[in-house]
Short mmCIF file of C-alpha atoms and ligand atoms in Angstrom, two decimals:
data_model
loop_
_atom_site.label_atom_id
_atom_site.label_comp_id
_atom_site.label_asym_id
_atom_site.label_seq_id
_atom_site.Cartn_x
_atom_site.Cartn_y
_atom_site.Cartn_z
CA UNK A 1 26.62 68.03 -10.63
CA UNK A 2 27.31 66.02 -13.77
CA UNK A 3 26.15 62.44 -13.99
CA UNK A 4 25.37 60.37 -17.06
CA UNK A 5 21.95 58.80 -17.46
CA UNK A 6 22.49 55.39 -19.04
CA UNK A 7 19.19 53.91 -18.02
CA UNK A 8 15.87 55.68 -17.48
CA UNK A 9 12.72 54.47 -15.76
CA UNK A 10 9.53 56.09 -17.02
CA UNK A 11 6.96 56.30 -14.22
CA UNK A 12 3.97 56.77 -16.48
CA UNK A 13 1.81 55.18 -19.17
CA UNK A 14 0.17 56.01 -22.48
CA UNK A 15 1.33 58.58 -24.99
CA UNK A 16 3.66 60.46 -22.65
CA UNK A 17 5.52 57.30 -21.62
CA UNK A 18 6.02 56.52 -25.33
CA UNK A 19 7.00 60.13 -26.04
CA UNK A 20 9.66 60.09 -23.33
CA UNK A 21 11.13 56.69 -24.17
CA UNK A 22 11.51 57.62 -27.83
CA UNK A 23 13.75 60.59 -27.04
CA UNK A 24 15.67 58.61 -24.44
CA UNK A 25 16.38 55.85 -26.97
CA UNK A 26 17.59 58.37 -29.51
CA UNK A 27 20.11 59.53 -26.89
CA UNK A 28 21.35 55.97 -26.40
CA UNK A 29 19.62 55.60 -23.04
CA UNK A 30 18.16 52.22 -22.07
CA UNK A 31 14.48 52.52 -21.15
CA UNK A 32 12.47 50.85 -18.39
CA UNK A 33 8.67 50.83 -18.30
CA UNK A 34 6.41 50.14 -15.35
CA UNK A 35 2.86 49.01 -15.96
CA UNK A 36 -0.37 47.83 -14.41
CA UNK A 37 -1.86 44.42 -15.25
CA UNK A 38 -4.56 46.02 -17.38
CA UNK A 39 -1.88 47.90 -19.35
CA UNK A 40 0.23 44.85 -20.20
CA UNK A 41 -0.59 45.05 -23.92
CA UNK A 42 0.00 48.80 -24.23
CA UNK A 43 2.64 50.34 -26.51
CA UNK A 44 4.72 51.78 -23.66
CA UNK A 45 5.32 48.26 -22.36
CA UNK A 46 6.18 46.85 -25.77
CA UNK A 47 8.45 49.71 -26.81
CA UNK A 48 10.54 49.87 -23.63
CA UNK A 49 13.73 47.82 -23.34
CA UNK A 50 12.51 46.39 -20.03
CA UNK A 51 9.11 46.41 -18.35
CA UNK A 52 7.97 45.64 -14.82
CA UNK A 53 4.44 45.03 -13.60
CA UNK A 54 3.74 47.07 -10.47
CA UNK A 55 0.13 46.22 -9.63
CA UNK A 56 -3.35 45.53 -10.75
CA UNK A 57 -5.29 48.45 -12.22
CA UNK A 58 -6.18 51.61 -10.31
CA UNK A 59 -3.76 54.54 -10.34
CA UNK A 60 -3.50 54.29 -6.55
CA UNK A 61 -2.26 50.71 -6.69
CA UNK A 62 0.08 51.25 -9.68
CA UNK A 63 1.39 54.52 -11.14
CA UNK A 64 1.05 56.32 -7.81
CA UNK A 65 3.05 53.70 -5.88
CA UNK A 66 6.10 55.73 -4.88
CA UNK A 67 8.02 52.97 -3.05
CA UNK A 68 7.28 50.30 -5.64
CA UNK A 69 8.46 52.48 -8.51
CA UNK A 70 11.67 53.43 -6.71
CA UNK A 71 12.22 49.75 -5.87
CA UNK A 72 11.95 48.86 -9.59
CA UNK A 73 14.36 51.68 -10.45
CA UNK A 74 16.92 50.33 -7.98
CA UNK A 75 16.41 46.71 -9.00
CA UNK A 76 16.74 47.55 -12.69
CA UNK A 77 19.80 49.72 -12.09
CA UNK A 78 18.13 52.83 -13.53
CA UNK A 79 20.03 56.09 -13.04
CA UNK A 80 16.97 58.30 -13.39
CA UNK A 81 13.18 58.46 -13.25
CA UNK A 82 11.06 60.55 -15.63
CA UNK A 83 7.58 61.13 -14.15
CA UNK A 84 5.78 62.36 -17.31
CA UNK A 85 2.69 64.41 -16.43
CA UNK A 86 -0.07 63.65 -13.96
CA UNK A 87 0.45 60.81 -11.45
CA UNK A 88 3.62 61.59 -9.40
CA UNK A 89 4.98 64.36 -11.61
CA UNK A 90 4.23 67.22 -9.23
CA UNK A 91 4.65 65.33 -6.00
CA UNK A 92 7.43 66.99 -3.97
CA UNK A 93 7.69 64.02 -1.63
CA UNK A 94 8.29 61.63 -4.55
CA UNK A 95 10.93 63.91 -6.06
CA UNK A 96 12.73 63.92 -2.70
CA UNK A 97 12.41 60.16 -2.20
CA UNK A 98 13.89 59.57 -5.65
CA UNK A 99 16.87 61.85 -4.99
CA UNK A 100 17.36 60.33 -1.52
CA UNK A 101 17.59 56.90 -3.15
CA UNK A 102 20.49 58.21 -5.26
CA UNK A 103 18.40 58.35 -8.42
CA UNK A 104 18.08 61.43 -10.66
CA UNK A 105 14.55 62.90 -10.78
CA UNK A 106 14.01 64.29 -14.29
CA UNK A 107 12.22 67.37 -13.09
CA UNK A 108 12.59 70.21 -10.63
CA UNK A 109 13.92 69.91 -7.06
CA UNK A 110 11.36 69.06 -4.37
CA UNK A 111 11.67 72.59 -2.95
CA UNK A 112 10.53 74.19 -6.22
CA UNK A 113 7.61 71.76 -6.62
CA UNK A 114 6.58 72.57 -3.09
CA UNK A 115 6.74 76.36 -3.28
CA UNK A 116 5.00 76.48 -6.68
CA UNK A 117 2.40 73.96 -5.48
CA UNK A 118 1.35 76.33 -2.72
CA UNK A 119 -0.48 79.09 -4.62
CA UNK A 120 -0.10 81.66 -1.83
CA UNK A 121 3.65 80.99 -1.55
CA UNK A 122 3.99 81.06 -5.37
CA UNK A 123 2.23 84.43 -5.64
CA UNK A 124 4.52 85.88 -2.98
CA UNK A 125 7.73 84.64 -4.67
CA UNK A 126 6.67 85.70 -8.14
CA UNK A 127 5.45 89.12 -7.02
CA UNK A 128 8.75 89.76 -5.24
CA UNK A 129 10.51 88.95 -8.53
CA UNK A 130 8.59 91.79 -10.20
CA UNK A 131 6.08 89.73 -12.16
CA UNK A 132 2.46 91.02 -12.33
CA UNK A 133 -0.02 88.88 -10.38
CA UNK A 134 -3.82 89.14 -10.21
CA UNK A 135 -4.84 91.46 -7.34
CA UNK A 136 -5.58 89.30 -4.32
CA UNK A 137 -4.96 88.66 -0.66
CA UNK A 138 -1.35 87.84 0.28
CA UNK A 139 -2.47 85.37 2.90
CA UNK A 140 -5.25 82.84 3.47
CA UNK A 141 -8.52 84.20 4.79
CA UNK A 142 -9.90 82.90 8.06
CA UNK A 143 -13.15 84.81 7.97
CA UNK A 144 -15.52 86.08 5.27
CA UNK A 145 -15.11 89.63 6.55
CA UNK A 146 -11.58 89.61 5.06
CA UNK A 147 -12.99 88.58 1.68
CA UNK A 148 -15.68 91.20 1.86
CA UNK A 149 -13.12 93.89 2.78
CA UNK A 150 -11.13 92.86 -0.32
CA UNK A 151 -14.28 93.06 -2.48
CA UNK A 152 -15.10 96.52 -1.11
CA UNK A 153 -11.74 97.68 -2.41
CA UNK A 154 -11.53 95.77 -5.71
CA UNK A 155 -15.29 95.26 -6.42
CA UNK A 156 -17.16 92.05 -7.16
CA UNK A 157 -16.92 89.51 -8.70
CA UNK A 158 -14.13 87.95 -6.67
CA UNK A 159 -12.77 84.44 -6.80
CA UNK A 160 -12.11 82.21 -3.82
CA UNK A 161 -9.21 79.88 -4.55
CA UNK A 162 -7.63 76.94 -2.79
CA UNK A 163 -4.02 77.53 -1.75
CA UNK A 164 -3.23 73.82 -1.94
CA UNK A 165 -3.67 73.19 -5.65
CA UNK A 166 -4.96 74.33 -9.01
CA UNK A 167 -7.11 72.87 -11.74
CA UNK A 168 -10.25 74.68 -10.68
CA UNK A 169 -10.84 72.59 -7.54
CA UNK A 170 -11.90 74.57 -4.49
CA UNK A 171 -12.58 77.59 -6.69
CA UNK A 172 -15.75 79.70 -6.26
CA UNK A 173 -16.83 82.83 -8.10
CA UNK A 174 -18.60 85.26 -5.77
CA UNK A 175 -20.77 87.96 -7.38
CA UNK A 176 -22.05 89.68 -4.25
CA UNK A 177 -21.80 89.69 -0.48
CA UNK A 178 -24.83 87.42 -0.05
CA UNK A 179 -23.09 84.56 -1.79
CA UNK A 180 -19.93 84.88 0.25
CA UNK A 181 -20.61 82.74 3.32
CA UNK A 182 -21.77 79.60 1.53
CA UNK A 183 -19.10 79.95 -1.21
CA UNK A 184 -16.39 80.20 1.45
CA UNK A 185 -17.64 77.08 3.25
CA UNK A 186 -17.87 74.99 0.09
CA UNK A 187 -14.50 76.20 -1.24
CA UNK A 188 -12.90 75.24 2.08
CA UNK A 189 -14.42 71.78 2.20
CA UNK A 190 -13.68 71.05 -1.47
CA UNK A 191 -10.08 72.18 -0.96
CA UNK A 192 -9.80 69.96 2.09
CA UNK A 193 -10.98 66.85 0.28
CA UNK A 194 -9.04 67.53 -2.95
CA UNK A 195 -5.71 68.62 -1.47
CA UNK A 196 -5.88 67.81 2.24
CA UNK A 197 -5.44 71.54 2.82
CA UNK A 198 -8.43 73.82 3.48
CA UNK A 199 -6.63 77.15 3.07
CA UNK A 200 -8.48 79.56 0.80
CA UNK A 201 -7.46 83.02 -0.43
CA UNK A 202 -9.12 85.67 -2.60
CA UNK A 203 -8.41 87.10 -6.05
CA UNK A 204 -10.22 89.64 -8.19
CA UNK A 205 -12.15 87.58 -10.76
CA UNK A 206 -11.10 88.32 -14.36
CA UNK A 207 -14.23 87.79 -16.44
CA UNK A 208 -13.12 86.93 -19.98
CA UNK A 209 -9.47 86.02 -19.87
CA UNK A 210 -7.37 84.12 -22.33
CA UNK A 211 -5.12 81.42 -20.94
CA UNK A 212 -1.62 81.85 -22.27
CA UNK A 213 1.34 79.94 -20.92
CA UNK A 214 5.10 80.15 -21.46
CA UNK A 215 7.47 77.20 -21.74
CA UNK A 216 10.68 77.68 -19.83
CA UNK A 217 13.90 75.68 -19.48
CA UNK A 218 16.29 76.17 -16.57
CA UNK A 219 19.63 74.44 -15.96
CA UNK A 220 21.37 73.66 -12.66
CA UNK A 221 23.55 76.77 -12.90
CA UNK A 222 20.87 79.45 -12.69
CA UNK A 223 20.44 79.95 -16.46
CA UNK A 224 16.91 80.02 -17.83
CA UNK A 225 15.29 80.71 -21.19
CA UNK A 226 11.73 80.73 -22.52
CA UNK A 227 10.48 79.01 -25.67
CA UNK A 228 7.51 81.26 -26.36
CA UNK A 229 3.86 80.87 -25.55
CA UNK A 230 1.03 78.40 -26.00
CA UNK A 231 -2.55 79.59 -26.37
CA UNK A 232 -4.68 77.21 -24.28
CA UNK A 233 -8.01 79.04 -23.95
CA UNK A 234 -10.05 76.36 -25.73
CA UNK A 235 -10.95 74.15 -22.80
CA UNK A 236 -13.92 72.62 -21.12
CA UNK A 237 -14.14 72.33 -17.35
CA UNK A 238 -10.39 72.88 -17.05
CA UNK A 239 -9.70 70.14 -19.59
CA UNK A 240 -7.79 71.66 -22.51
CA UNK A 241 -8.89 70.54 -25.98
CA UNK A 242 -7.01 72.70 -28.50
CA UNK A 243 -3.65 74.39 -28.03
CA UNK A 244 -1.56 76.41 -30.43
CA UNK A 245 1.60 78.40 -30.78
CA UNK A 246 2.05 81.24 -31.42
CA UNK A 247 -1.05 82.93 -29.98
CA UNK A 248 -2.77 85.38 -32.33
CA UNK A 249 -2.84 88.09 -29.64
CA UNK A 250 0.82 88.01 -28.66
CA UNK A 251 2.98 90.59 -30.44
CA UNK A 252 6.77 90.18 -30.51
CA UNK A 253 7.01 92.92 -27.85
CA UNK A 254 4.54 91.14 -25.55
CA UNK A 255 6.33 87.84 -26.12
CA UNK A 256 9.59 89.39 -25.03
CA UNK A 257 8.08 91.00 -21.96
CA UNK A 258 5.98 88.02 -20.86
CA UNK A 259 8.85 85.64 -21.63
CA UNK A 260 11.15 87.66 -19.37
CA UNK A 261 8.47 87.58 -16.66
CA UNK A 262 8.17 83.81 -17.07
CA UNK A 263 11.92 83.35 -16.66
CA UNK A 264 11.93 85.56 -13.54
CA UNK A 265 8.95 83.69 -12.09
CA UNK A 266 10.67 80.33 -12.59
CA UNK A 267 13.99 81.44 -11.14
CA UNK A 268 12.25 82.91 -8.07
CA UNK A 269 11.62 79.34 -6.85
CA UNK A 270 15.09 78.02 -7.70
CA UNK A 271 13.55 76.15 -10.59
CA UNK A 272 15.51 73.60 -12.63
CA UNK A 273 14.35 71.62 -15.70
CA UNK A 274 11.33 72.22 -17.98
CA UNK A 275 8.36 74.11 -16.59
CA UNK A 276 5.40 76.23 -17.58
CA UNK A 277 4.29 79.64 -16.37
CA UNK A 278 0.55 80.20 -16.81
CA UNK A 279 -0.79 83.69 -17.38
CA UNK A 280 -4.25 85.11 -17.70
CA UNK A 281 -4.49 87.87 -20.32
CA UNK A 282 -7.41 90.32 -20.15
CA UNK A 283 -9.08 92.18 -23.02
CA UNK A 284 -6.69 95.11 -22.62
CA UNK A 285 -3.86 92.60 -23.01
CA UNK A 286 -2.68 93.05 -19.44
CA UNK A 287 -1.13 89.81 -18.26
CA UNK A 288 -1.06 88.26 -14.80
CA UNK A 289 0.82 85.27 -13.38
CA UNK A 290 -1.67 82.52 -12.55
CA UNK A 291 0.38 79.49 -11.53
CA UNK A 292 3.38 77.41 -12.47
CA UNK A 293 3.19 73.83 -13.69
CA UNK A 294 6.31 72.08 -12.51
CA UNK A 295 6.30 69.32 -15.12
CA UNK A 296 6.40 68.61 -18.85
CA UNK A 297 2.91 69.40 -20.14
CA UNK A 298 0.53 67.54 -22.41
CA UNK A 299 0.66 70.35 -24.96
CA UNK A 300 4.48 70.60 -25.13
CA UNK A 301 4.61 69.39 -28.79
CA UNK A 302 3.31 72.68 -30.21
CA UNK A 303 6.38 74.38 -28.74
CA UNK A 304 8.64 71.66 -30.11
CA UNK A 305 7.20 72.07 -33.60
CA UNK A 306 7.78 75.81 -33.85
CA UNK A 307 11.18 75.89 -32.10
CA UNK A 308 12.60 72.60 -33.38
CA UNK A 309 13.66 71.77 -29.82
CA UNK A 310 13.01 68.30 -28.35
CA UNK A 311 11.89 69.19 -24.84
CA UNK A 312 12.39 65.69 -23.44
CA UNK A 313 15.99 65.64 -24.64
CA UNK A 314 16.53 69.04 -23.03
CA UNK A 315 15.03 67.71 -19.80
CA UNK A 316 17.41 64.75 -19.82
CA UNK A 317 20.45 66.94 -20.61
CA UNK A 318 19.54 69.32 -17.79
CA UNK A 319 19.06 66.38 -15.41
CA UNK A 320 22.54 65.12 -16.37
CA UNK A 321 23.95 68.45 -15.26
CA UNK A 322 24.65 69.94 -18.66
CA UNK A 323 24.34 73.72 -19.00
CA UNK A 324 21.70 75.03 -21.41
CA UNK A 325 23.11 74.76 -24.92
CA UNK A 326 20.99 77.60 -26.30
CA UNK A 327 20.85 81.27 -25.43
CA UNK A 328 17.60 83.24 -25.56
CA UNK A 329 18.71 85.09 -28.73
CA UNK A 330 19.28 81.76 -30.45
CA UNK A 331 15.66 80.63 -30.07
CA UNK A 332 13.83 81.01 -33.39
CA UNK A 333 10.11 80.56 -33.89
CA UNK A 334 9.05 79.18 -37.23
CA UNK A 335 5.53 78.65 -38.57
CA UNK A 336 2.43 77.74 -36.62
CA UNK A 337 1.52 74.59 -34.67
CA UNK A 338 -1.91 73.40 -33.61
CA UNK A 339 -2.75 70.48 -31.31
CA UNK A 340 -6.04 68.66 -30.84
CA UNK A 341 -6.44 66.28 -27.96
CA UNK A 342 -8.39 63.26 -29.19
CA UNK A 343 -10.48 61.86 -26.36
CA UNK A 344 -12.59 58.72 -26.18
CA UNK A 345 -15.74 60.53 -25.23
CA UNK A 346 -19.27 61.18 -26.39
CA UNK A 347 -19.25 64.85 -27.37
CA UNK A 348 -22.97 64.72 -28.12
CA UNK A 349 -23.75 63.33 -24.70
CA UNK A 350 -22.25 65.69 -22.17
CA UNK A 351 -18.70 64.59 -23.09
CA UNK A 352 -19.05 61.36 -21.11
CA UNK A 353 -15.97 59.12 -21.37
CA UNK A 354 -16.56 56.36 -23.92
CA UNK A 355 -14.88 53.20 -22.72
CA UNK A 356 -14.24 50.03 -24.73
CA UNK A 357 -11.79 48.30 -27.04
CA UNK A 358 -10.46 50.22 -30.02
CA UNK A 359 -11.41 47.77 -32.75
CA UNK A 360 -10.07 49.80 -35.64
CA UNK A 361 -7.44 52.50 -35.75
CA UNK A 362 -5.80 54.16 -38.70
CA UNK A 363 -4.06 57.45 -38.01
CA UNK A 364 -3.65 60.51 -40.19
CA UNK A 365 -0.33 60.97 -41.89
CA UNK A 366 1.49 63.37 -44.18
CA UNK A 367 3.75 66.42 -44.26
CA UNK A 368 3.43 68.49 -41.13
CA UNK A 369 1.28 65.97 -39.28
CA UNK A 370 2.46 64.53 -35.97
CA UNK A 371 0.53 62.12 -33.82
CA UNK A 372 1.58 61.29 -30.24
CA UNK A 373 -0.36 58.23 -29.23
CA UNK A 374 0.01 55.54 -26.56
CA UNK A 375 -2.75 53.14 -27.52
CA UNK A 376 -3.03 50.84 -30.53
CA UNK A 377 -5.81 48.99 -32.30
CA UNK A 378 -6.90 46.22 -29.91
CA UNK A 379 -6.09 48.22 -26.76
CA UNK A 380 -8.80 49.19 -24.33
CA UNK A 381 -9.85 52.62 -23.12
CA UNK A 382 -10.73 51.68 -19.56
CA UNK A 383 -12.34 53.37 -16.61
CA UNK A 384 -9.02 53.35 -14.75
CA UNK A 385 -7.18 56.13 -16.55
CA UNK A 386 -7.59 59.29 -18.57
CA UNK A 387 -9.53 58.61 -21.81
CA UNK A 388 -7.16 60.52 -24.09
CA UNK A 389 -6.42 58.46 -27.21
CA UNK A 390 -3.87 60.69 -28.88
CA UNK A 391 -2.65 64.18 -29.58
CA UNK A 392 -2.79 65.28 -33.18
CA UNK A 393 -0.41 68.10 -34.03
CA UNK A 394 -0.14 69.95 -37.31
CA UNK A 395 2.60 72.34 -38.30
CA UNK A 396 2.56 74.74 -41.24
CA UNK A 397 3.88 78.15 -42.29
CA UNK A 398 0.73 80.00 -41.30
CA UNK A 399 -2.15 79.55 -38.86
CA UNK A 400 -4.67 79.15 -41.70
CA UNK A 401 -2.63 76.38 -43.26
CA UNK A 402 -2.24 74.65 -39.90
CA UNK A 403 -6.05 74.75 -39.50
CA UNK A 404 -6.61 73.36 -43.00
CA UNK A 405 -4.05 70.65 -42.40
CA UNK A 406 -5.70 69.76 -39.09
CA UNK A 407 -9.13 69.62 -40.71
CA UNK A 408 -7.80 67.27 -43.37
CA UNK A 409 -5.92 65.14 -40.82
CA UNK A 410 -8.92 64.81 -38.48
CA UNK A 411 -10.99 63.51 -41.42
CA UNK A 412 -8.33 60.89 -42.09
CA UNK A 413 -8.81 59.18 -38.73
CA UNK A 414 -10.45 55.78 -39.06
CA UNK A 415 -11.29 54.79 -35.53
CA UNK A 416 -13.94 52.41 -34.23
CA UNK A 417 -14.96 50.80 -30.96
CA UNK A 418 -15.28 53.99 -28.93
CA UNK A 419 -16.85 57.38 -29.52
CA UNK A 420 -14.46 60.27 -29.99
CA UNK A 421 -14.36 64.06 -30.03
CA UNK A 422 -12.78 64.11 -33.51
CA UNK A 423 -15.77 65.86 -35.10
CA UNK A 424 -16.05 68.26 -32.20
CA UNK A 425 -12.40 69.27 -32.76
CA UNK A 426 -13.10 69.86 -36.43
CA UNK A 427 -16.15 71.93 -35.56
CA UNK A 428 -14.17 74.09 -33.11
CA UNK A 429 -11.21 74.88 -35.36
CA UNK A 430 -13.55 75.81 -38.23
CA UNK A 431 -15.74 78.09 -36.14
CA UNK A 432 -15.56 81.71 -37.40
CA UNK A 433 -14.56 82.94 -33.93
CA UNK A 434 -11.73 80.45 -33.74
CA UNK A 435 -10.54 81.29 -37.25
CA UNK A 436 -10.62 85.01 -36.39
CA UNK A 437 -8.68 84.30 -33.21
CA UNK A 438 -11.45 85.99 -31.28
CA UNK A 439 -12.05 83.67 -28.30
CA UNK A 440 -11.40 83.28 -24.57
CA UNK A 441 -11.68 80.55 -21.91
CA UNK A 442 -15.50 80.57 -22.23
CA UNK A 443 -15.54 79.57 -25.92
CA UNK A 444 -16.89 76.00 -25.52
CA UNK A 445 -19.49 76.96 -22.93
CA UNK A 446 -20.63 79.88 -25.07
CA UNK A 447 -20.76 78.38 -28.55
CA UNK A 448 -20.71 74.62 -28.42
CA UNK A 449 -23.95 72.65 -28.33
CA UNK A 450 -24.32 68.92 -29.11
CA UNK A 451 -27.02 69.70 -31.71
CA UNK A 452 -24.44 71.33 -33.94
CA UNK A 453 -22.58 68.06 -34.34
CA UNK A 454 -25.81 66.08 -34.68
CA UNK A 455 -27.01 68.29 -37.50
CA UNK A 456 -23.67 68.06 -39.28
CA UNK A 457 -23.56 64.30 -38.85
CA UNK A 458 -27.08 63.48 -39.89
CA UNK A 459 -26.76 63.66 -43.65
CA UNK A 460 -23.65 61.57 -43.89
CA UNK A 461 -24.68 58.48 -41.89
CA UNK A 462 -28.12 58.39 -43.51
CA UNK A 463 -26.69 58.42 -47.03
CA UNK A 464 -24.11 55.87 -46.00
CA UNK A 465 -26.72 53.61 -44.43
CA UNK A 466 -28.81 53.65 -47.61
CA UNK A 467 -25.77 52.92 -49.76
CA UNK A 468 -24.71 50.11 -47.44
CA UNK A 469 -28.17 48.55 -47.55
CA UNK A 470 -28.12 48.54 -51.37
CA UNK A 471 -24.68 47.00 -51.52
CA UNK A 472 -25.70 44.27 -49.12
CA UNK A 473 -28.84 43.54 -51.06
CA UNK A 474 -27.06 43.26 -54.41
CA UNK A 475 -24.22 41.20 -53.01
CA UNK A 476 -26.75 38.77 -51.58
CA UNK A 477 -28.54 38.46 -54.92
CA UNK A 478 -25.25 38.04 -56.72
CA UNK A 479 -24.12 35.47 -54.18
CA UNK A 480 -27.31 33.51 -54.54
CA UNK A 481 -26.89 33.46 -58.29
CA UNK A 482 -23.39 32.07 -58.11
CA UNK A 483 -23.61 30.10 -54.93
CA UNK A 484 -24.03 26.50 -54.27
CA UNK A 485 -26.55 26.03 -51.51
CA UNK A 486 -26.85 23.59 -48.68
CA UNK A 487 -29.82 21.27 -48.43
CA UNK A 488 -31.74 23.76 -46.36
CA UNK A 489 -31.31 26.38 -49.08
CA UNK A 490 -28.78 28.56 -47.22
CA UNK A 491 -25.66 29.73 -49.02
CA UNK A 492 -22.76 27.39 -48.43
CA UNK A 493 -19.29 28.82 -48.15
CA UNK A 494 -17.94 25.45 -49.19
CA UNK A 495 -19.81 25.30 -52.41
CA UNK A 496 -19.54 28.98 -53.34
CA UNK A 497 -16.73 30.04 -55.62
CA UNK A 498 -14.56 32.84 -54.41
CA UNK A 499 -15.70 36.35 -55.41
CA UNK A 500 -12.46 37.41 -57.04
CA UNK A 501 -12.54 34.37 -59.32
CA UNK A 502 -16.05 35.10 -60.37
CA UNK A 503 -15.44 38.76 -61.01
CA UNK A 504 -12.01 38.50 -62.59
C1 MV4 B 1 -8.85 82.73 -12.52
C2 MV4 B 1 -9.81 83.11 -13.48
C3 MV4 B 1 -10.25 84.41 -13.45
N1 MV4 B 1 -9.77 85.27 -12.54
N2 MV4 B 1 -8.38 83.64 -11.64
C4 MV4 B 1 -8.92 78.06 -13.54
C5 MV4 B 1 -8.03 76.97 -13.10
C6 MV4 B 1 -7.14 77.55 -12.10
N3 MV4 B 1 -5.82 77.08 -12.33
C7 MV4 B 1 -7.24 79.02 -12.26
N4 MV4 B 1 -8.36 79.29 -13.10
C8 MV4 B 1 -8.85 80.54 -13.29
N5 MV4 B 1 -8.37 81.48 -12.46
C9 MV4 B 1 -8.85 84.87 -11.66
N6 MV4 B 1 -8.41 85.74 -10.76
C10 MV4 B 1 -10.27 82.16 -14.37
C11 MV4 B 1 -9.80 80.86 -14.28
C12 MV4 B 1 -10.33 79.94 -15.24
C13 MV4 B 1 -9.53 79.41 -16.25
C14 MV4 B 1 -8.18 79.69 -16.35
C15 MV4 B 1 -7.42 79.15 -17.35
C16 MV4 B 1 -8.00 78.31 -18.28
C17 MV4 B 1 -9.31 78.01 -18.20
C18 MV4 B 1 -10.11 78.55 -17.18
C19 MV4 B 1 -11.46 78.24 -17.13
C20 MV4 B 1 -12.23 78.76 -16.13
C21 MV4 B 1 -11.65 79.60 -15.18
#
């Protein structure tokens, strides 16, 4: 079905809302923002052609308001809604409601969101398509005896997983039979409260995997291609920090094989639009389907940098019913891209979010440096939303150059008002294990301690503080020498000549 998108509503905020509206504008599409009262001064509101306030502050009363957002789309005459990531992006009901209202949902059909959202259903579809999956039970378990029978066959440790959703919620590692009963109960109750679905199934636990995902694009006519992998192993509590493409462990042969698996996995659900197939890769470089993310992902820019393909534009073209314009053989990978997610957080203090107003913000620039950011100087990092400030992406011919460029770019940030993980990022990408490419999903837990940053930081602020104290002292003396004073002896700004005059 071919239908032009002339006007697009972006049902999101922050950097991804800005990212999406930029590509839409370049395609001649009029853009509509929605926003919460606390977000009224944010870039996505200012940069959109039109903007509508949809509520006060919390996600529940704003960016998760399905009816309100659809109402704004209809009122503003928007032809389509782009959900970004998070919020309503993987909500099958929302996708259906949008389509039922006669509006294009820039994303997959509700049926694909639904079947990939159910991890048991996804495993079944993907396995039937001939894609390797982690050994596990094909159905939910109703009793711990089923889990223990599985463990007898595949050995401990095993992993209890929620069928209703990913992201590590409702997940329990079980090392022996004694732990099973309580792990099963807590997995069930956590799954119930996180997803409203207490179904739990079992997988063999892979101990030191790397997390490697493939970007795919599928059109409405059953054509699909992959755009290579992203290495996403550097994460902390399921929050990714550093992503890159290509991965140091993926050979061209593996890329071809895994890419073909990713395409098969996507098509098994009748997938359309941009999506991501996550794999775990073990130390023998066996790969296993983990889950599918049925949205545009945070880390999509690293794929854009090495393929030269604007993923948002592709999403919009697919949504308009255009067939894929590129064949698999036409996809070329060039150079190396690295992304750091810059968070407002206190890396030295258990990574606690650091809220407040950004009082100063100057971003890195230069050849091969890209910054995707949705907050400006003067904006507030609040308790209401994710504390990500920006994504810094570097692109260069080689991985080493991309690391050097990133190190330089991170140093160029001049940001005040909140604490950030900028130094932590620099520490990670310059760690010998990272440089070697020898890491897995446990990297942060294994190597990162707050003391490392503290020790690195110490010398610099102390020297700076001493220098600053001297400057202040001398400026005061100088000022007193040249100043007129008030009757009480204090320096008067009225009677003091301007510095530049005195020095010039
Ligand atoms: C696993 C696993 C090991 N073995 N499954 C974490 C989030 C959820 N989507 C799936 N996850 C995992 N599933 C088996 N059978 C290890 C993880 C995992 C992980 C995966 C990807 C990236 C980071 C991770 C951190 C901890 C655990």
